[in-house]
Coordinates of C-alpha atoms in Angstrom, one line a residue:
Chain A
X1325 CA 51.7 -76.8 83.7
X1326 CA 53.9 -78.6 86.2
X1327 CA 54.3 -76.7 89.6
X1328 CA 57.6 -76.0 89.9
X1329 CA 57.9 -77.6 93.7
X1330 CA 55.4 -80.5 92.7
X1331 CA 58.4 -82.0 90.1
X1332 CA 60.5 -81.0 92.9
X1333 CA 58.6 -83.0 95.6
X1334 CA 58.3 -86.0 92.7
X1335 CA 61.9 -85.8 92.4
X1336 CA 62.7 -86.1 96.1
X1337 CA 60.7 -89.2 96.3
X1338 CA 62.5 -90.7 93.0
X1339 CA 65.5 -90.5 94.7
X1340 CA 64.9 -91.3 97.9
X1341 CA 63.7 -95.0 96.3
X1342 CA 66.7 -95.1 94.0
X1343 CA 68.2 -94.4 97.7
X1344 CA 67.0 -97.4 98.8
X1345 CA 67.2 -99.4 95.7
X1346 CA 71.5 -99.4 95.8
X1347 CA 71.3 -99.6 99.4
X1348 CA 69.6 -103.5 98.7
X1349 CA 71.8 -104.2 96.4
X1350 CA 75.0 -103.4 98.5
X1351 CA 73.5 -105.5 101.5
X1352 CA 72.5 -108.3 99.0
X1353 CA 76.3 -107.8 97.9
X1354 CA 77.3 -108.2 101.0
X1355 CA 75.3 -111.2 102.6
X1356 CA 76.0 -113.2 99.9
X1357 CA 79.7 -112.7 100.5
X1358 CA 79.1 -113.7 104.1
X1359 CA 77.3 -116.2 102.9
X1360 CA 80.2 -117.8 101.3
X1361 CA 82.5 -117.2 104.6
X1362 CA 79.4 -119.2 106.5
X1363 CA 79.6 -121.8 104.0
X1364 CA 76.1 -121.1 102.8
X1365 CA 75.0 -118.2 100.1
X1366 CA 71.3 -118.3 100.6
X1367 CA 71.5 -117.9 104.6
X1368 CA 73.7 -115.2 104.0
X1369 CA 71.3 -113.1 101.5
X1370 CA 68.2 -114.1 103.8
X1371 CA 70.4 -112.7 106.7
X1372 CA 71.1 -109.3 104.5
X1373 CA 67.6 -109.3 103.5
X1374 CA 65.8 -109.2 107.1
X1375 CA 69.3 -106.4 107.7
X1376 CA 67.9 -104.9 105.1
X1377 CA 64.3 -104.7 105.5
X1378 CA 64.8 -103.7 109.3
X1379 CA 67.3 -100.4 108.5
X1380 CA 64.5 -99.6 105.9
X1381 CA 61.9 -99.8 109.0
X1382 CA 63.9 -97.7 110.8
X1383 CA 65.4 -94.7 108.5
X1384 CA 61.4 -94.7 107.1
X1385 CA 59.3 -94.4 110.1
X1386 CA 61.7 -93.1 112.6
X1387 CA 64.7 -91.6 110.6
X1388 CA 64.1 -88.2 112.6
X1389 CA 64.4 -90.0 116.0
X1390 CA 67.9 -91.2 115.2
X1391 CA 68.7 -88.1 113.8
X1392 CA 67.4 -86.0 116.8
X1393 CA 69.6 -88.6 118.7
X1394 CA 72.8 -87.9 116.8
X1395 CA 72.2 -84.1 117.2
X1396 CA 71.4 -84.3 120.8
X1397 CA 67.9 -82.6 120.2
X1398 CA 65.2 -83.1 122.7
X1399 CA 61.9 -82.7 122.4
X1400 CA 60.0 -79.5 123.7
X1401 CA 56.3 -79.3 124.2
X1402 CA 54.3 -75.8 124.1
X1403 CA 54.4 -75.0 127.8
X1404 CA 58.2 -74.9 128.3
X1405 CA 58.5 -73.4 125.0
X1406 CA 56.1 -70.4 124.3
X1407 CA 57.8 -68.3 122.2
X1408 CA 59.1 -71.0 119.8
X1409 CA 56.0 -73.3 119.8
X1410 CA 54.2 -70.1 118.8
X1411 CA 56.6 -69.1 116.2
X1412 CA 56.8 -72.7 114.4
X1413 CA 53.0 -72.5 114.7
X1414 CA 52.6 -69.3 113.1
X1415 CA 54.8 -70.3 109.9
X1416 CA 53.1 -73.9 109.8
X1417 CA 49.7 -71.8 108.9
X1418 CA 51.8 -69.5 106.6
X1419 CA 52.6 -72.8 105.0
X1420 CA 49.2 -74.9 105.4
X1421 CA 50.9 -77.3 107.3
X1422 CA 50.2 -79.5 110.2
X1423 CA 52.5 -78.6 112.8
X1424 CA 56.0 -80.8 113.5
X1425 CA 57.3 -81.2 116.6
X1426 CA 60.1 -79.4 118.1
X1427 CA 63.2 -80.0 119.3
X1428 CA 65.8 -78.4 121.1
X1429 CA 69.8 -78.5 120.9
X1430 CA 71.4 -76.9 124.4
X1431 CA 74.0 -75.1 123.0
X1432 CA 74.8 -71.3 122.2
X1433 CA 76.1 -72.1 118.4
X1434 CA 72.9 -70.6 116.4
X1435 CA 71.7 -73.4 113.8
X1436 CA 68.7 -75.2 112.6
X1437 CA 67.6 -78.4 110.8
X1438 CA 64.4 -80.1 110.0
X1439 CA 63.8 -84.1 109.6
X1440 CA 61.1 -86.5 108.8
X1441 CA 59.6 -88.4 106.0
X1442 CA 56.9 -86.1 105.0
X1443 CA 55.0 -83.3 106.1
X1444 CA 52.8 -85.2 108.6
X1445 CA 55.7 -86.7 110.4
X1446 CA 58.3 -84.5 110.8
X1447 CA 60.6 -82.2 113.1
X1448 CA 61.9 -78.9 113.6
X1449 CA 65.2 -78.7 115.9
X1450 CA 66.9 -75.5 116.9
X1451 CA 69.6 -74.7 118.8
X1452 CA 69.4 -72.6 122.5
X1453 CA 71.6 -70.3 120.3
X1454 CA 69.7 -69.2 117.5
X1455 CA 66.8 -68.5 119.5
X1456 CA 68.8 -66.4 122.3
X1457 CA 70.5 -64.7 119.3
X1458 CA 68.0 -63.9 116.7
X1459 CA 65.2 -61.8 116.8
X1460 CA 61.5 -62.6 116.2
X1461 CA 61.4 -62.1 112.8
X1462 CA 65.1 -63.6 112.2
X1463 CA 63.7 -66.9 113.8
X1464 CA 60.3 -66.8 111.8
X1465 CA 63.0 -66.8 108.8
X1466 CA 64.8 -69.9 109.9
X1467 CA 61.5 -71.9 110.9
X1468 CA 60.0 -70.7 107.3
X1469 CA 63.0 -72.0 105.8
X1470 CA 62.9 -75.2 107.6
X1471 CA 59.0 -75.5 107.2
X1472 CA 60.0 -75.5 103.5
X1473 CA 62.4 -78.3 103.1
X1474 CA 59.7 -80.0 104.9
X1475 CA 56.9 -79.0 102.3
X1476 CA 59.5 -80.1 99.4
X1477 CA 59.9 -83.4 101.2
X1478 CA 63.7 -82.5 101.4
X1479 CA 63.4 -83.8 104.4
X1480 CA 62.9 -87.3 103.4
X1481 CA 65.5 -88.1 101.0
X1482 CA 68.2 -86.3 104.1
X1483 CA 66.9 -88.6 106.8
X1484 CA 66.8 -91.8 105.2
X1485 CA 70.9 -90.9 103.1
X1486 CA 72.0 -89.9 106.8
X1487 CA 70.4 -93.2 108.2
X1488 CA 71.6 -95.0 105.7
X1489 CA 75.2 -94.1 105.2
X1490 CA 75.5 -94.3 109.1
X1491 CA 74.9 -98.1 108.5
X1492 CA 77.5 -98.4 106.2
X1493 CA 80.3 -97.0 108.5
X1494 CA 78.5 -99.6 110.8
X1495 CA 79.0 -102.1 108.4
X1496 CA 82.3 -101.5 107.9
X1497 CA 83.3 -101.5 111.4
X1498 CA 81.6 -105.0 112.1
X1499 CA 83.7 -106.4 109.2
X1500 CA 87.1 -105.0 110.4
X1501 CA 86.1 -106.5 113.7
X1502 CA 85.2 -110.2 111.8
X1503 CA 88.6 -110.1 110.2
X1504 CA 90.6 -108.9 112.8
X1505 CA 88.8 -111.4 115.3
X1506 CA 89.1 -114.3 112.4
X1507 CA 92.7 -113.4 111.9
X1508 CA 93.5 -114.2 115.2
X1509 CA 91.3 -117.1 116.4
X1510 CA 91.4 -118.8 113.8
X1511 CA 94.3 -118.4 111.9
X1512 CA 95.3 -121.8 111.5
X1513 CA 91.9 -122.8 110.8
X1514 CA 90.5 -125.1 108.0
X1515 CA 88.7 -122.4 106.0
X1516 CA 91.6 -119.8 107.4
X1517 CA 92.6 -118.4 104.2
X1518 CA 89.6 -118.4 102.4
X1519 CA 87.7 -117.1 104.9
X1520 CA 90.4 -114.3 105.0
X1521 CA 89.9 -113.4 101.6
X1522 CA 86.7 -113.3 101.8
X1523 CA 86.2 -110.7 104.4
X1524 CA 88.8 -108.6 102.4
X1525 CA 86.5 -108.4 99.6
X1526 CA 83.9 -107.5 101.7
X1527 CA 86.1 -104.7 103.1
X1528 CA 86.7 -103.8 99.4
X1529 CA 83.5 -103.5 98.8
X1530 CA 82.3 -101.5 101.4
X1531 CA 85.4 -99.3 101.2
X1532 CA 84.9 -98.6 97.5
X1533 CA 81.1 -97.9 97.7
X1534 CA 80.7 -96.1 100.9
X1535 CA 82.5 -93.1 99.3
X1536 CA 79.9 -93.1 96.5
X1537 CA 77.4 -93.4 98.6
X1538 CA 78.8 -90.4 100.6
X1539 CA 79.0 -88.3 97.3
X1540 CA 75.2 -89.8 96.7
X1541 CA 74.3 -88.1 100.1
X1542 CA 75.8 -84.8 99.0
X1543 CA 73.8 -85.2 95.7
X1544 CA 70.8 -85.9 97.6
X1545 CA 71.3 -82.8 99.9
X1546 CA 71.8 -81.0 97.1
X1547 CA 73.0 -77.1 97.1
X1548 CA 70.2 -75.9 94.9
X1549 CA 67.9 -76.7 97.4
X1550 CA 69.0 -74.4 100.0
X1551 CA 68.1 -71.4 97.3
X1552 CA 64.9 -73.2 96.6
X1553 CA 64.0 -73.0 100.3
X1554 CA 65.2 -69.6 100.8
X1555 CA 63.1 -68.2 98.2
X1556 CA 60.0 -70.5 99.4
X1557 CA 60.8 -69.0 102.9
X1558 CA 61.3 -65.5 101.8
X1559 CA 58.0 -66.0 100.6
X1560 CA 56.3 -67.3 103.6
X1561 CA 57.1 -64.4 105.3
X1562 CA 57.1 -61.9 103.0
X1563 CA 60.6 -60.6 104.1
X1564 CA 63.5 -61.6 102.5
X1565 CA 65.5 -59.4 105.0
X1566 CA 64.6 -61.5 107.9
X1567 CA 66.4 -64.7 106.3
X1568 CA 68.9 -62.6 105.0
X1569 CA 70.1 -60.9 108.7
X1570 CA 69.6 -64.1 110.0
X1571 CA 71.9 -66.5 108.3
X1572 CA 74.3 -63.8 108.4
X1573 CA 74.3 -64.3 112.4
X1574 CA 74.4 -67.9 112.1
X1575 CA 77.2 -67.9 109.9
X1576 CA 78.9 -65.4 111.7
X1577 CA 78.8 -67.8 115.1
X1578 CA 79.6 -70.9 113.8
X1579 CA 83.0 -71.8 115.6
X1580 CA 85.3 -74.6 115.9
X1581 CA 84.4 -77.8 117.6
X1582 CA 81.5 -76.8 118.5
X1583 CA 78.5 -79.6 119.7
X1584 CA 76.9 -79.7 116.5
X1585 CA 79.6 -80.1 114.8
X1586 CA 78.9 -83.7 113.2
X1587 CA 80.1 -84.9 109.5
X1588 CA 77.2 -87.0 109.4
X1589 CA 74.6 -84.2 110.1
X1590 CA 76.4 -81.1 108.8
X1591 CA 74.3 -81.5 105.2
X1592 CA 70.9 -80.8 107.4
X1593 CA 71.9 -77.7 108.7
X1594 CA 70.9 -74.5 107.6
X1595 CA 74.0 -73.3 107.8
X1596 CA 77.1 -75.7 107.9
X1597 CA 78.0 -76.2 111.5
X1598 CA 81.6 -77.2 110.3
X1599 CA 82.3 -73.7 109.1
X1600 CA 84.1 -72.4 112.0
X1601 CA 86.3 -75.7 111.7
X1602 CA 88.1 -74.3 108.1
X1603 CA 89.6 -71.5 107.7
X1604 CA 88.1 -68.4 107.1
X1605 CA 85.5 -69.9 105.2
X1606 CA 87.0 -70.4 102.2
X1607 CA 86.1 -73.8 101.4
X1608 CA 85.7 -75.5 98.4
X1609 CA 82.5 -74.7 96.7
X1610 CA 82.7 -78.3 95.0
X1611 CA 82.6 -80.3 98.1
X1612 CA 80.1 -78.1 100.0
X1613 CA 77.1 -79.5 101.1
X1614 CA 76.0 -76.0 100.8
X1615 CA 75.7 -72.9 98.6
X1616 CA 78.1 -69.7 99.9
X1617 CA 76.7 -67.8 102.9
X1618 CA 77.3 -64.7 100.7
X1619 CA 75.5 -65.9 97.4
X1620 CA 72.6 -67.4 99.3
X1621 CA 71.9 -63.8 101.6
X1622 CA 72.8 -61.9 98.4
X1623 CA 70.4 -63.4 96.3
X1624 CA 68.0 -62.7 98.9
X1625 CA 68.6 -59.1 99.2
X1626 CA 67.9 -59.5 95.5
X1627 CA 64.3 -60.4 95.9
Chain B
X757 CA 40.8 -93.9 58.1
X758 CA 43.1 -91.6 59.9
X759 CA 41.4 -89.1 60.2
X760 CA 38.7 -91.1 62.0
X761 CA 40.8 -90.8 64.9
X762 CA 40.7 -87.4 65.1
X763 CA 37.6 -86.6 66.3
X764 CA 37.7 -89.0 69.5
X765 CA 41.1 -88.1 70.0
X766 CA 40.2 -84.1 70.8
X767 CA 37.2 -85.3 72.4
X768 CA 39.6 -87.4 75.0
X769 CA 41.7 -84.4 75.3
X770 CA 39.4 -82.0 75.8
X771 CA 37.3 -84.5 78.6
X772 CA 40.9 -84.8 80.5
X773 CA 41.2 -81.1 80.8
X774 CA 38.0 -80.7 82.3
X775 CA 38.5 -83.5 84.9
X776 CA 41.8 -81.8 85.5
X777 CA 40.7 -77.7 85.5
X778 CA 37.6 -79.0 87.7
X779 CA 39.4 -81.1 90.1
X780 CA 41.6 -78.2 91.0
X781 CA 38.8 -76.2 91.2
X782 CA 37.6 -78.6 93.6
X783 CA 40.9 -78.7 95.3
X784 CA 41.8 -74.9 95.3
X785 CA 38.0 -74.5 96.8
X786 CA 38.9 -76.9 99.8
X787 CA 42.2 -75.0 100.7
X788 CA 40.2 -71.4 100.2
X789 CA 38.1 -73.0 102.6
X790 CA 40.9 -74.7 105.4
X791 CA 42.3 -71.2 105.1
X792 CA 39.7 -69.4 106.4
X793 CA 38.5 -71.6 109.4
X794 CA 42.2 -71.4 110.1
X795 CA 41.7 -67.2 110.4
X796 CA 38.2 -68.5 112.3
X797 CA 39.4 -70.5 115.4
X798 CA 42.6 -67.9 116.0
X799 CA 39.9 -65.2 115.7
X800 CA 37.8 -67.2 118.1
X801 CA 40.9 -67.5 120.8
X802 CA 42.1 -64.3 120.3
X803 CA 38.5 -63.1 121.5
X804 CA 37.8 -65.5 124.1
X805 CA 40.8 -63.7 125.7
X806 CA 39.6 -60.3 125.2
X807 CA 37.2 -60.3 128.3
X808 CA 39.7 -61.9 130.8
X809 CA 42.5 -58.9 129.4
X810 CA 40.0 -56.4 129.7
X811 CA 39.3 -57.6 133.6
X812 CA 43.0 -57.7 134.0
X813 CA 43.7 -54.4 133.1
X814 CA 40.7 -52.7 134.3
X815 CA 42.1 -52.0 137.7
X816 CA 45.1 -50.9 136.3
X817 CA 44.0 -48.4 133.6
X818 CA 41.9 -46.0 135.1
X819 CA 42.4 -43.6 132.2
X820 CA 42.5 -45.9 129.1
X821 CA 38.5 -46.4 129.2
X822 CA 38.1 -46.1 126.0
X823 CA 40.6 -47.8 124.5
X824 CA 39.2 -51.1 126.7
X825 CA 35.8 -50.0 125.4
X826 CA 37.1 -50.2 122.0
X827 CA 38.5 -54.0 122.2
X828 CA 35.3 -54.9 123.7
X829 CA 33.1 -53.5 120.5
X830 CA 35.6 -55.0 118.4
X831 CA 34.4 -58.2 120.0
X832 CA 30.7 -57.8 119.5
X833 CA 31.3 -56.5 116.3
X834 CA 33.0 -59.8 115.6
X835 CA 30.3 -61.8 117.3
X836 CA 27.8 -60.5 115.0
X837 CA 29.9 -60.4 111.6
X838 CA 28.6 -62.7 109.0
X839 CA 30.4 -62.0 106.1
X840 CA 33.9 -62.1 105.0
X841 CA 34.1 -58.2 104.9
X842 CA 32.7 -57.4 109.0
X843 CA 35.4 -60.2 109.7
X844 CA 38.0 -59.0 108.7
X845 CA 36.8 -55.0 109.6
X846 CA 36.2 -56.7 113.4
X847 CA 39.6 -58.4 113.2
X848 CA 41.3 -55.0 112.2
X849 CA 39.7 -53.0 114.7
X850 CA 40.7 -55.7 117.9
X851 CA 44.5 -55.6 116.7
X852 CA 44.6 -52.1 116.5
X853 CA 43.0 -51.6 119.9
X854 CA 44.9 -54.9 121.7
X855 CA 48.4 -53.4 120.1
X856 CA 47.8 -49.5 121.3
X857 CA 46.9 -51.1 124.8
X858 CA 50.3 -53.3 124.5
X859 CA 52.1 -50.0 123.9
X860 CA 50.1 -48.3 126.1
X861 CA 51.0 -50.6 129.2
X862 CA 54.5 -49.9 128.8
X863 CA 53.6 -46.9 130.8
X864 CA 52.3 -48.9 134.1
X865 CA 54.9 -50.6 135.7
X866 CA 52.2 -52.6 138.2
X867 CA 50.9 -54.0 134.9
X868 CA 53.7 -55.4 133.5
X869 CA 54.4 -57.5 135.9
X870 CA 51.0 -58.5 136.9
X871 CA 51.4 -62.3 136.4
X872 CA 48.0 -62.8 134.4
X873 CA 48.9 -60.0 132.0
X874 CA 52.4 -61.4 131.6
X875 CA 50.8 -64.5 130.5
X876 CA 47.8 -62.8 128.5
X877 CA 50.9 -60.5 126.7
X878 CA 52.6 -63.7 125.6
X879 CA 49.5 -65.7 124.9
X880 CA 48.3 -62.9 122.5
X881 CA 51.1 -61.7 120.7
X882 CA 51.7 -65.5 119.5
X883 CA 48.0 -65.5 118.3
X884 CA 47.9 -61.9 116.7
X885 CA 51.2 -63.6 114.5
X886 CA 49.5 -66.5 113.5
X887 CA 46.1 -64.2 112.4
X888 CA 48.7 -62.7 110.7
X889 CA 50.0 -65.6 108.8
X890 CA 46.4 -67.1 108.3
X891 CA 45.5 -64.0 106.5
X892 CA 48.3 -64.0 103.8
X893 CA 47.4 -68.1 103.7
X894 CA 43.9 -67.2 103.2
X895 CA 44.3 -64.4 100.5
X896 CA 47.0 -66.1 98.7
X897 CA 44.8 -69.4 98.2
X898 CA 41.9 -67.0 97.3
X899 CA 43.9 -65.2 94.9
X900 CA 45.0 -68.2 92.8
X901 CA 40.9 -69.6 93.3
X902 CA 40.2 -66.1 91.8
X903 CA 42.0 -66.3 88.7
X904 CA 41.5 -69.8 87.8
X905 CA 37.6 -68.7 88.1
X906 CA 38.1 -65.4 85.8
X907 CA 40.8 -67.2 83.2
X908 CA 39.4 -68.6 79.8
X909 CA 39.1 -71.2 79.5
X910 CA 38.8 -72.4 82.9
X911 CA 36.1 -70.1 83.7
X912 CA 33.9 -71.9 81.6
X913 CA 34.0 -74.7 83.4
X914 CA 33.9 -72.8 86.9
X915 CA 30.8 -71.3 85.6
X916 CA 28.8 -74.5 84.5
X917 CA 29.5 -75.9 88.2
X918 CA 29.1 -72.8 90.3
X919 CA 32.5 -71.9 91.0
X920 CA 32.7 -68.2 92.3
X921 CA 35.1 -65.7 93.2
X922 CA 35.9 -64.8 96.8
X923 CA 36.7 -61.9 99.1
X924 CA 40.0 -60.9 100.3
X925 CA 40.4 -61.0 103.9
X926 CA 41.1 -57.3 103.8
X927 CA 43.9 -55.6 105.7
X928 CA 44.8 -52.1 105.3
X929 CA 48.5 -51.7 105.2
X930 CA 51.3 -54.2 105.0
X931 CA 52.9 -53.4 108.2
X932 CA 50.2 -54.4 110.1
X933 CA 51.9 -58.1 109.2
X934 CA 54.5 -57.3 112.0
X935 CA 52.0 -57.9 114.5
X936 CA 53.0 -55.9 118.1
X937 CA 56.4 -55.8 118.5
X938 CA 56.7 -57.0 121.7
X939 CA 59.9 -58.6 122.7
X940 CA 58.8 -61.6 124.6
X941 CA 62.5 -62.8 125.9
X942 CA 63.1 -59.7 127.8
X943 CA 59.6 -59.2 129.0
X944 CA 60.2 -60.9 132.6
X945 CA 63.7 -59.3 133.1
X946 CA 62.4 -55.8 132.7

């Protein structure tokens, strides 16, 4: 009896807490091990604690604000933006949604993404590209496909692992600085040594768990969700062809160091802005954030 | 003493499936419902242009009377519809007529780049998508009303409380989904 994108939506919002979950328990980790450097355990949770609760603030309610930042999106309103504004429009009834707001990416490398915590609050962001290089019908296949990550609250679990796991390198950063700047100023110091070892472990900690959390984020932006929003978006339209020609011209375009280009972001995409960076496309399917070009447009010609 | 359990046991199942089969009856109602004022108020602005197009291109059209005449019926057709059926037959009648004058204008240069038309052009090919859209929205939420209403044993409860089945918003062929294919971008360059 269980709608096939209900368990999916259910899912989405499972992980995104188990998300958040290990994310308090690594900042717990860590405060009380600054704790100890500070001399006092309890501060130092507190401290990790109010961290805590503040990153959650912020990768909830306005994860798709620091995303849009990273990208370099800005926002568009209907009068500068006709042609778009009517086109998200269009699909958002095709989907029963309220309408997100749009952003735009100035460059001519053709891509898309959508952020946000559910459908209410959420974003579409193209790029100058893809709207100078598909046609109408091509675009209303990239703003369906984007309309449904939003409707399988894809969107969620992306913007709060992309938030997050831009805090850890954060994180990691600030310690380096601490031990570095300990190291030097006071090297000779009383609590010197300890206080060294300290911010190693701290170090070790963050550099064994941010690659996990990584692989999380590639888990969370998981490949069979790009199919699964295909098909939904394929059906918004009814016209698989449109998706199909389109991402064919995205992936076609994608080149090398190009401004969207971002390791961070490259998950959100519909298609993989770091493409053009290897070679000939041949990457490994295993560490893909997303599905083959050629499977995903072949299994929409399919349909 | 087992079996004494039963009986309430089947009784509580079968009270949670009507909750359940009438709530979505409820709920599937509601969207059938959203849907269509959705097809409403883009029918509404799609008309509330027709009179201002029709006084744009007046001047311009000498020879296309009748196809003006026929967007302005289609309008007081719509004006008077009241049921689901003269909606969608008014609806199908103005995008005919708006997209043969669309094509039609291709052929007066002093039109096209008449700045109000321009503007109308854009304004209405956005909205003739979107009716577009609404109507698959609408039909599709109708359809899965529909057979919920006709299924056993569903049906039975849709009966006790009322629940009927609704029109299609009717459209002739598929390709009228397409809308007029207009290409916007190049419209000022031309």
């Amino acid at each position: 009896m269980m709608d096939p994108i209900y368990s999916r939506i259910a899912a989405n919002k499972r992980r995104t807490f188990i998300l958040f979950f290990l994310y308090a328990v690594l900042f717990g980790a860590i405060g009380y091990l600054v704790g100890i450097y500070i001399g006092d355990p309890l501060f130092g949770m507190i401290l990790a604690a109010i961290v805590f609760a503040v990153l959650f603030m912020i990768s909830y309610f306005s994860g798709q604000n620091v995303v849009t930042k990273m990208a370099g999106a800005r926002e568009v309103k209907k009068q500068e933006e006709p042609y778009l504004y009517n086109t998200v429009e269009a699909l958002s009834i095709a989907a029963g949604k309220p309408m997100p707001k749009i952003y735009i990416i100035e460059t001519e490398v053709p891509n898309a993404f959508a952020a946000g915590r559910n459908p209410d609050n959420s974003i579409i962001a193209v790029t100058r590209g893809l709207m100078n290089r598909l046609d109408r019908q091509e675009l209303e296949a990239v703003i369906a496909h984007e309309m449904a990550h939003i409707n399988n609250y894809d969107v969620l679990l992306a913007t709060v692992a992309i938030v997050l796991a831009g805090t850890i390198v954060f994180v990691s950063v600030i310690a380096r600085r601490m031990m570095l700047f300990g190291g030097m100023g006071r090297g000779g110091g009383r609590r010197g040594g300890q206080g060294q070892l300290i911010m190693i472990l701290i170090l070790l900690v963050v550099a064994i768990l941010a690659p996990i959390f990584a692989q999380l984020l590639k888990f969370a932006i998981s490949r069979q969700r790009e199919y699964l929003a295909d098909a939904t978006a394929a059906n918004f339209t009814g016209y698989p062809e449109g998706l199909a020609s389109a991402l064919e011209k995205i992936t076609n375009q994608q080149v090398k160091n190009s401004p969207i280009e971002n390791r961070a972001l490259e998950g959100l995409y519909i298609v993989n802005p770091s493409l053009g960076a290897r070679s000939a496309n041949r990457q490994s399917v295993l560490f893909s954030t997303h599905p083959p070009a050629e499977e995903r447009i072949k299994r929409l010609r399919a349909m | 003493m087992e079996s004494t359990y039963i009986l309430p046991g089947l009784l509580i199942l079968v009270a949670l499936f009507f909750i359940y089969s009438y709530n979505r009856l409820v709920s599937m109602r509601n969207m059938a419902d959203k849907a269509y004022s959705n097809i409403d108020t883009l029918l509404q602005k799609r008309f509330d242009l027709v009179p201002n197009l029709v006084n744009t291109v007046k001047g311009y059209m000498e020879h296309e009377r009748e196809l003006l005449e026929a967007i302005t019926r289609a309008r007081t057709e719509w004006l008077n519809a009241s049921t689901i059926e003269e909606n969608a037959g008014a609806d199908q009648t103005a995008e005919r007529a708006i997209k043969t004058l669309f094509a039609v204008a291709e052929n007066y240069p002093d039109l096209k780049a008449n700045q109000n038309f321009m503007m109308l052009q854009e304004e209405l090919a956005g909205i003739e998508n979107k009716i577009a859209y609404a109507r698959q929205r609408y039909n599709r939420t109708v359809m899965a009303l529909n057979t919920m209403v006709q299924r056993f044993p569903t049906n039975l409860i849709a009966r006790l409380f009322n629940f009927g089945t609704r029109s299609y918003f009717a459209i002739e062929s598929e390709q009228a989904r397409s809308a007029p294919e207009i290409n916007l971008r190049d419209g000022e360059k031309e």
